[in-house]
mmCIF file of C-alpha atoms in Angstrom:
data_model
loop_
_atom_site.group_PDB
_atom_site.id
_atom_site.type_symbol
_atom_site.label_atom_id
_atom_site.label_comp_id
_atom_site.label_asym_id
_atom_site.label_seq_id
_atom_site.Cartn_x
_atom_site.Cartn_y
_atom_site.Cartn_z
ATOM 1 C CA MET O 10 17.703 21.352 -2.755
ATOM 2 C CA THR O 11 20.446 21.936 -0.643
ATOM 3 C CA THR O 12 20.662 21.103 2.476
ATOM 4 C CA SER O 13 23.163 23.364 3.997
ATOM 5 C CA LEU O 14 22.788 23.636 8.371
ATOM 6 C CA HIS O 15 20.667 26.440 9.343
ATOM 7 C CA CYS O 16 20.243 27.920 12.757
ATOM 8 C CA PRO O 17 17.104 27.492 13.069
ATOM 9 C CA THR O 18 16.722 29.733 15.822
ATOM 10 C CA LYS O 19 17.934 33.253 14.443
ATOM 11 C CA ASP O 20 15.324 35.208 15.985
ATOM 12 C CA TRP O 21 16.391 33.633 19.456
ATOM 13 C CA PRO O 22 17.670 36.718 22.195
ATOM 14 C CA VAL O 23 21.545 36.839 21.529
ATOM 15 C CA SER O 24 21.964 38.112 24.843
ATOM 16 C CA ARG O 25 21.186 34.491 26.137
ATOM 17 C CA SER O 26 22.175 32.385 23.262
ATOM 18 C CA LEU O 27 25.033 29.827 22.358
ATOM 19 C CA CYS O 28 25.060 28.911 18.787
ATOM 20 C CA THR O 29 28.373 26.765 18.232
ATOM 21 C CA ALA O 30 29.188 24.102 15.890
ATOM 22 C CA ILE O 31 31.763 20.396 16.910
ATOM 23 C CA ALA O 32 33.464 17.868 15.077
ATOM 24 C CA LEU O 33 32.483 15.080 15.947
ATOM 25 C CA ASP O 34 34.946 13.585 17.328
ATOM 26 C CA ALA O 35 34.466 12.392 20.864
ATOM 27 C CA LEU O 36 37.629 14.741 22.263
ATOM 28 C CA ARG O 37 36.836 17.309 20.369
ATOM 29 C CA VAL O 38 33.343 17.124 22.131
ATOM 30 C CA ARG O 39 35.045 16.792 25.257
ATOM 31 C CA GLY O 40 35.936 20.481 24.746
ATOM 32 C CA SER O 41 32.303 21.594 23.571
ATOM 33 C CA LEU O 42 30.975 20.942 26.784
ATOM 34 C CA LYS O 43 33.124 22.838 28.984
ATOM 35 C CA GLN O 44 32.977 25.353 25.964
ATOM 36 C CA PHE O 45 29.485 24.792 26.684
ATOM 37 C CA ASP O 46 29.532 24.676 31.352
ATOM 38 C CA ASP O 47 32.224 28.407 30.801
ATOM 39 C CA TRP O 48 28.585 29.757 28.924
ATOM 40 C CA LEU O 49 26.167 28.667 31.419
ATOM 41 C CA ALA O 50 28.689 30.010 34.349
ATOM 42 C CA THR O 51 28.729 33.450 32.257
ATOM 43 C CA HIS O 52 25.022 33.319 33.086
ATOM 44 C CA GLY O 53 25.511 32.495 36.668
ATOM 45 C CA VAL O 54 23.916 28.729 35.824
ATOM 46 C CA ARG O 55 25.817 25.388 36.395
ATOM 47 C CA SER O 56 23.864 21.897 35.237
ATOM 48 C CA ASP O 57 24.813 18.962 36.289
ATOM 49 C CA GLU O 58 22.063 17.844 33.928
ATOM 50 C CA ALA O 59 22.629 20.236 31.174
ATOM 51 C CA GLU O 60 26.597 18.825 30.241
ATOM 52 C CA ILE O 61 24.648 15.137 30.920
ATOM 53 C CA VAL O 62 22.456 15.508 28.129
ATOM 54 C CA LEU O 63 24.864 16.880 26.498
ATOM 55 C CA ALA O 64 27.345 14.465 26.532
ATOM 56 C CA GLU O 65 24.754 11.490 25.239
ATOM 57 C CA VAL O 66 23.414 13.237 23.243
ATOM 58 C CA LEU O 67 26.668 14.495 21.209
ATOM 59 C CA ASN O 68 28.010 11.751 22.137
ATOM 60 C CA ASN O 69 26.061 8.997 20.240
ATOM 61 C CA LEU O 70 26.304 11.422 16.990
ATOM 62 C CA VAL O 71 29.811 10.511 17.900
ATOM 63 C CA GLU O 72 29.126 7.237 18.134
ATOM 64 C CA HIS O 73 26.620 6.243 15.184
ATOM 65 C CA GLY O 74 27.102 9.466 12.991
ATOM 66 C CA GLN O 75 29.466 8.541 9.171
ATOM 67 C CA GLY O 76 32.511 10.597 10.799
ATOM 68 C CA PRO O 77 33.889 13.806 10.253
ATOM 69 C CA ALA O 78 33.158 13.557 6.583
ATOM 70 C CA ALA O 79 28.826 14.075 7.303
ATOM 71 C CA GLY O 80 30.245 18.048 8.798
ATOM 72 C CA ASP O 81 30.187 19.098 12.359
ATOM 73 C CA ILE O 82 28.029 19.298 14.685
ATOM 74 C CA HIS O 83 25.367 22.576 15.467
ATOM 75 C CA LEU O 84 24.187 23.082 19.144
ATOM 76 C CA CYS O 85 22.486 25.761 19.655
ATOM 77 C CA ALA O 86 21.301 26.850 23.249
ATOM 78 C CA ARG O 87 18.927 29.063 25.092
ATOM 79 C CA LEU O 88 18.535 29.565 28.159
ATOM 80 C CA ASP O 89 14.947 31.261 29.433
ATOM 81 C CA GLY O 90 13.758 31.926 33.101
ATOM 82 C CA ASP O 91 15.207 28.331 34.633
ATOM 83 C CA GLN O 92 14.850 26.751 31.088
ATOM 84 C CA LEU O 93 17.016 25.722 28.565
ATOM 85 C CA TYR O 94 16.337 24.811 24.939
ATOM 86 C CA CYS O 95 18.895 23.257 23.085
ATOM 87 C CA GLU O 96 18.578 22.055 19.326
ATOM 88 C CA ILE O 97 21.267 19.750 17.966
ATOM 89 C CA HIS O 98 21.531 19.534 13.626
ATOM 90 C CA ASP O 99 23.135 16.767 12.198
ATOM 91 C CA LYS O 100 24.339 15.413 9.225
ATOM 92 C CA GLY O 101 24.342 11.860 9.718
ATOM 93 C CA PRO O 102 22.074 8.742 8.988
ATOM 94 C CA ALA O 103 18.697 9.745 9.869
ATOM 95 C CA PHE O 104 18.180 7.394 13.689
ATOM 96 C CA ALA O 105 15.329 5.869 16.098
ATOM 97 C CA PRO O 106 15.014 9.511 18.752
ATOM 98 C CA PRO O 107 14.612 8.834 22.361
ATOM 99 C CA VAL O 108 11.384 10.032 22.700
ATOM 100 C CA ARG O 109 9.470 6.441 24.514
ATOM 101 C CA ARG O 110 10.993 6.687 28.555
ATOM 102 C CA VAL O 111 11.661 3.148 29.624
ATOM 103 C CA ASP O 112 12.448 3.354 33.152
ATOM 104 C CA MET O 113 15.957 1.209 34.245
ATOM 105 C CA ALA O 114 15.211 -1.962 35.681
ATOM 106 C CA ASP O 115 16.370 -2.603 38.972
ATOM 107 C CA HIS O 116 19.346 -4.266 39.226
ATOM 108 C CA SER O 117 20.022 -4.940 42.706
ATOM 109 C CA SER O 118 19.892 -9.081 42.483
ATOM 110 C CA THR O 119 20.957 -8.658 38.915
ATOM 111 C CA PRO O 120 23.668 -11.410 38.734
ATOM 112 C CA ILE O 121 26.952 -9.286 37.886
ATOM 113 C CA ASP O 122 28.018 -11.466 34.885
ATOM 114 C CA THR O 123 24.735 -10.673 33.099
ATOM 115 C CA LEU O 124 24.710 -6.760 34.434
ATOM 116 C CA PRO O 125 24.229 -3.752 31.900
ATOM 117 C CA GLU O 126 26.736 -2.269 30.271
ATOM 118 C CA GLY O 127 25.272 0.470 27.856
ATOM 119 C CA GLY O 128 21.388 1.338 27.668
ATOM 120 C CA PHE O 129 22.497 4.061 30.536
ATOM 121 C CA GLY O 130 22.587 7.105 27.742
ATOM 122 C CA LEU O 131 19.045 7.372 26.128
ATOM 123 C CA PHE O 132 18.170 6.793 29.559
ATOM 124 C CA LEU O 133 19.514 9.418 30.432
ATOM 125 C CA ILE O 134 18.429 12.092 28.226
ATOM 126 C CA GLN O 135 14.505 10.623 29.098
ATOM 127 C CA SER O 136 14.872 11.147 32.655
ATOM 128 C CA LEU O 137 16.678 15.039 32.330
ATOM 129 C CA CYS O 138 15.125 16.559 29.803
ATOM 130 C CA GLU O 139 11.292 17.197 30.302
ATOM 131 C CA GLU O 140 10.744 17.430 26.337
ATOM 132 C CA ILE O 141 12.135 15.327 22.851
ATOM 133 C CA ASP O 142 11.276 16.823 19.676
ATOM 134 C CA TYR O 143 12.460 14.931 16.598
ATOM 135 C CA GLN O 144 12.784 15.818 13.086
ATOM 136 C CA SER O 145 14.733 14.374 10.521
ATOM 137 C CA GLU O 146 14.140 16.195 7.168
ATOM 138 C CA CYS O 147 16.156 17.558 3.531
ATOM 139 C CA GLY O 148 19.193 14.980 5.575
ATOM 140 C CA CYS O 149 19.447 16.788 7.872
ATOM 141 C CA ASN O 150 18.372 15.553 11.246
ATOM 142 C CA ARG O 151 17.238 18.274 14.433
ATOM 143 C CA LEU O 152 17.054 17.197 17.535
ATOM 144 C CA SER O 153 14.786 19.237 20.278
ATOM 145 C CA LEU O 154 15.605 19.924 23.702
ATOM 146 C CA LYS O 155 13.891 21.445 27.263
ATOM 147 C CA ILE O 156 16.246 20.812 30.427
ATOM 148 C CA PRO O 157 14.536 22.540 33.434
ATOM 149 C CA LEU O 158 17.876 23.622 34.885
ATOM 150 C CA ILE O 159 18.291 22.767 39.033
ATOM 151 C CA THR O 160 19.712 25.457 40.843
ATOM 152 C CA LYS O 161 21.967 24.068 44.333
ATOM 153 C CA SER O 162 19.140 25.954 46.118
ATOM 154 C CA GLU O 163 17.075 23.411 45.119
ATOM 155 C CA GLN O 164 19.329 20.518 45.475
ATOM 156 C CA ILE O 165 19.898 21.229 48.722
ATOM 157 C CA MET P 17 44.702 8.232 31.443
ATOM 158 C CA ASP P 18 47.275 6.462 34.138
ATOM 159 C CA LEU P 19 45.304 4.841 36.771
ATOM 160 C CA VAL P 20 47.733 4.339 40.104
ATOM 161 C CA LEU P 21 46.532 1.536 42.299
ATOM 162 C CA GLN P 22 48.129 1.492 46.349
ATOM 163 C CA ASN P 23 46.994 -0.539 48.981
ATOM 164 C CA ILE P 24 45.583 0.368 52.137
ATOM 165 C CA GLY P 25 45.859 -1.826 54.545
ATOM 166 C CA ASP P 26 44.562 -5.461 52.360
ATOM 167 C CA VAL P 27 42.418 -3.570 50.582
ATOM 168 C CA ALA P 28 43.150 -2.684 46.773
ATOM 169 C CA VAL P 29 42.076 1.316 45.934
ATOM 170 C CA VAL P 30 42.887 2.299 42.335
ATOM 171 C CA LYS P 31 43.457 6.436 42.197
ATOM 172 C CA VAL P 32 41.793 7.574 39.161
ATOM 173 C CA PRO P 33 43.992 11.295 37.985
ATOM 174 C CA ASP P 34 41.784 12.425 35.305
ATOM 175 C CA ASN P 35 38.552 14.090 36.128
ATOM 176 C CA ARG P 36 37.000 12.220 33.117
ATOM 177 C CA ILE P 37 36.077 8.557 32.772
ATOM 178 C CA ASP P 38 34.070 9.356 29.655
ATOM 179 C CA ALA P 39 32.956 8.251 25.552
ATOM 180 C CA ALA P 40 37.484 9.690 25.026
ATOM 181 C CA SER P 41 38.499 7.566 27.480
ATOM 182 C CA ALA P 42 36.452 4.486 28.125
ATOM 183 C CA ILE P 43 37.956 2.400 26.346
ATOM 184 C CA GLN P 44 41.604 2.591 27.760
ATOM 185 C CA PHE P 45 40.567 3.322 31.462
ATOM 186 C CA LYS P 46 38.973 -0.665 30.654
ATOM 187 C CA GLU P 47 42.907 -1.245 29.797
ATOM 188 C CA ARG P 48 44.349 0.622 32.319
ATOM 189 C CA PHE P 49 42.359 -1.285 34.858
ATOM 190 C CA ARG P 50 42.926 -5.261 33.747
ATOM 191 C CA ASP P 51 46.680 -4.321 34.101
ATOM 192 C CA ILE P 52 46.737 -3.280 37.614
ATOM 193 C CA ALA P 53 43.684 -4.582 39.485
ATOM 194 C CA PRO P 54 44.819 -7.952 40.877
ATOM 195 C CA LYS P 55 42.617 -10.493 40.598
ATOM 196 C CA SER P 56 43.416 -12.353 44.072
ATOM 197 C CA GLY P 57 40.554 -12.051 46.173
ATOM 198 C CA GLN P 58 41.545 -8.960 47.548
ATOM 199 C CA ARG P 59 39.490 -6.132 48.171
ATOM 200 C CA VAL P 60 39.480 -4.017 44.876
ATOM 201 C CA VAL P 61 38.170 -0.086 45.411
ATOM 202 C CA LEU P 62 37.791 2.097 42.790
ATOM 203 C CA ASP P 63 38.416 5.883 44.288
ATOM 204 C CA LEU P 64 36.969 8.875 41.990
ATOM 205 C CA ASP P 65 38.223 11.433 44.510
ATOM 206 C CA GLY P 66 38.502 14.176 42.209
ATOM 207 C CA VAL P 67 36.673 12.341 38.897
ATOM 208 C CA GLY P 68 34.697 15.367 38.298
ATOM 209 C CA PHE P 69 32.616 13.473 35.579
ATOM 210 C CA VAL P 70 31.123 10.454 34.601
ATOM 211 C CA ASP P 71 28.909 9.924 30.945
ATOM 212 C CA SER P 72 27.156 6.094 30.695
ATOM 213 C CA SER P 73 30.477 5.001 28.208
ATOM 214 C CA GLY P 74 32.576 5.842 31.327
ATOM 215 C CA LEU P 75 29.564 3.988 33.521
ATOM 216 C CA GLY P 76 29.911 1.474 31.466
ATOM 217 C CA ALA P 77 33.198 0.797 31.426
ATOM 218 C CA ILE P 78 32.980 0.741 35.527
ATOM 219 C CA VAL P 79 30.798 -2.169 35.388
ATOM 220 C CA ALA P 80 32.375 -3.765 32.495
ATOM 221 C CA MET P 81 35.183 -3.525 35.612
ATOM 222 C CA MET P 82 32.839 -5.118 38.347
ATOM 223 C CA LYS P 83 31.859 -8.336 35.825
ATOM 224 C CA TRP P 84 35.420 -8.110 35.141
ATOM 225 C CA LEU P 85 36.806 -8.672 39.241
ATOM 226 C CA ALA P 86 33.843 -11.646 39.334
ATOM 227 C CA PRO P 87 32.890 -13.873 41.031
ATOM 228 C CA ASN P 88 36.124 -13.709 43.549
ATOM 229 C CA THR P 89 36.050 -9.585 44.121
ATOM 230 C CA ALA P 90 33.217 -7.711 44.684
ATOM 231 C CA LEU P 91 34.380 -3.782 42.478
ATOM 232 C CA GLU P 92 33.912 -1.325 45.425
ATOM 233 C CA LEU P 93 33.889 2.986 44.485
ATOM 234 C CA ALA P 94 34.879 5.988 47.293
ATOM 235 C CA GLY P 95 34.695 9.459 46.647
ATOM 236 C CA MET P 96 32.200 9.927 44.711
ATOM 237 C CA GLY P 97 31.409 13.782 43.536
ATOM 238 C CA GLU P 98 27.685 15.174 43.583
ATOM 239 C CA THR P 99 27.467 14.804 39.127
ATOM 240 C CA VAL P 100 29.360 11.263 39.437
ATOM 241 C CA ARG P 101 26.060 10.467 42.445
ATOM 242 C CA LYS P 102 23.746 11.606 39.344
ATOM 243 C CA VAL P 103 24.301 9.549 37.511
ATOM 244 C CA PHE P 104 24.967 6.372 39.598
ATOM 245 C CA ALA P 105 21.488 7.172 41.209
ATOM 246 C CA LEU P 106 19.160 8.510 38.122
ATOM 247 C CA THR P 107 20.693 4.291 36.047
ATOM 248 C CA ARG P 108 19.909 2.597 40.034
ATOM 249 C CA MET P 109 23.646 1.144 39.434
ATOM 250 C CA ASP P 110 24.031 3.030 42.530
ATOM 251 C CA THR P 111 21.773 -0.395 44.147
ATOM 252 C CA VAL P 112 24.790 -3.120 42.181
ATOM 253 C CA PHE P 113 28.165 -1.850 44.344
ATOM 254 C CA LYS P 114 28.915 -0.586 47.897
ATOM 255 C CA ILE P 115 29.183 2.655 47.533
ATOM 256 C CA HIS P 116 31.755 4.687 50.802
ATOM 257 C CA ASP P 117 31.954 8.649 50.485
ATOM 258 C CA ASP P 118 35.709 8.559 51.030
ATOM 259 C CA LEU P 119 38.860 6.092 51.140
ATOM 260 C CA SER P 120 38.548 7.251 55.107
ATOM 261 C CA ALA P 121 35.197 5.272 55.030
ATOM 262 C CA LEU P 122 36.368 1.699 53.785
ATOM 263 C CA SER P 123 35.655 -0.135 56.819
ATOM 264 C CA ASP P 124 32.018 0.702 56.913
#
């Protein structure tokens, strides 16, 4: 059985969907995030939340994946009202999905030399996604995210 | 990434000409910061004006530089944009740093 990556979202409406392949490299991820922001902008959307979540997910795959040999990451995104749905597929090692909600500790009284320098990424994903689903089958990881879009007017 | 050191009064201000501190640049950020920031006990402020995006790697690098300056110096931050402020607030790291709106507010 082949394990080629298929876009699971072929029945998504093309007009508000984006599917793209991303190389497993931090600089290329940076370029892809810019492309993603540009795509959102064409639909009148600007979302810090989406950029933060996707940066953390993609860079985690770069950091913990098997490098370019594992092939590209596939990202499909769909806008639906004030929700953004993302599917991220990769063929790297299976990973523990960021589904368990953990509260970030209050470090206002923590001695400086014991402050955490990591662990922020998964926390940011958990904080900003309304739904997270993960499946691993046939050597392929599939992460599904639902990210509520907060418009500028709501933030003010 | 070329950081720039500028002394404003008795405060050492480290400016970041890039608009991102992220997974692609965090290691370089730490190297450059260690090259130019004084550990002499002088106040050190990281000016994030113009930095539009900091991810978890960038945040970790900034925390690491605060730890590197300690105990003689506490790293202060200034000029955080909306997106950067959001990352600090969500991770509660905004309670760890002294944060100034901009460089004109350093005496606050």
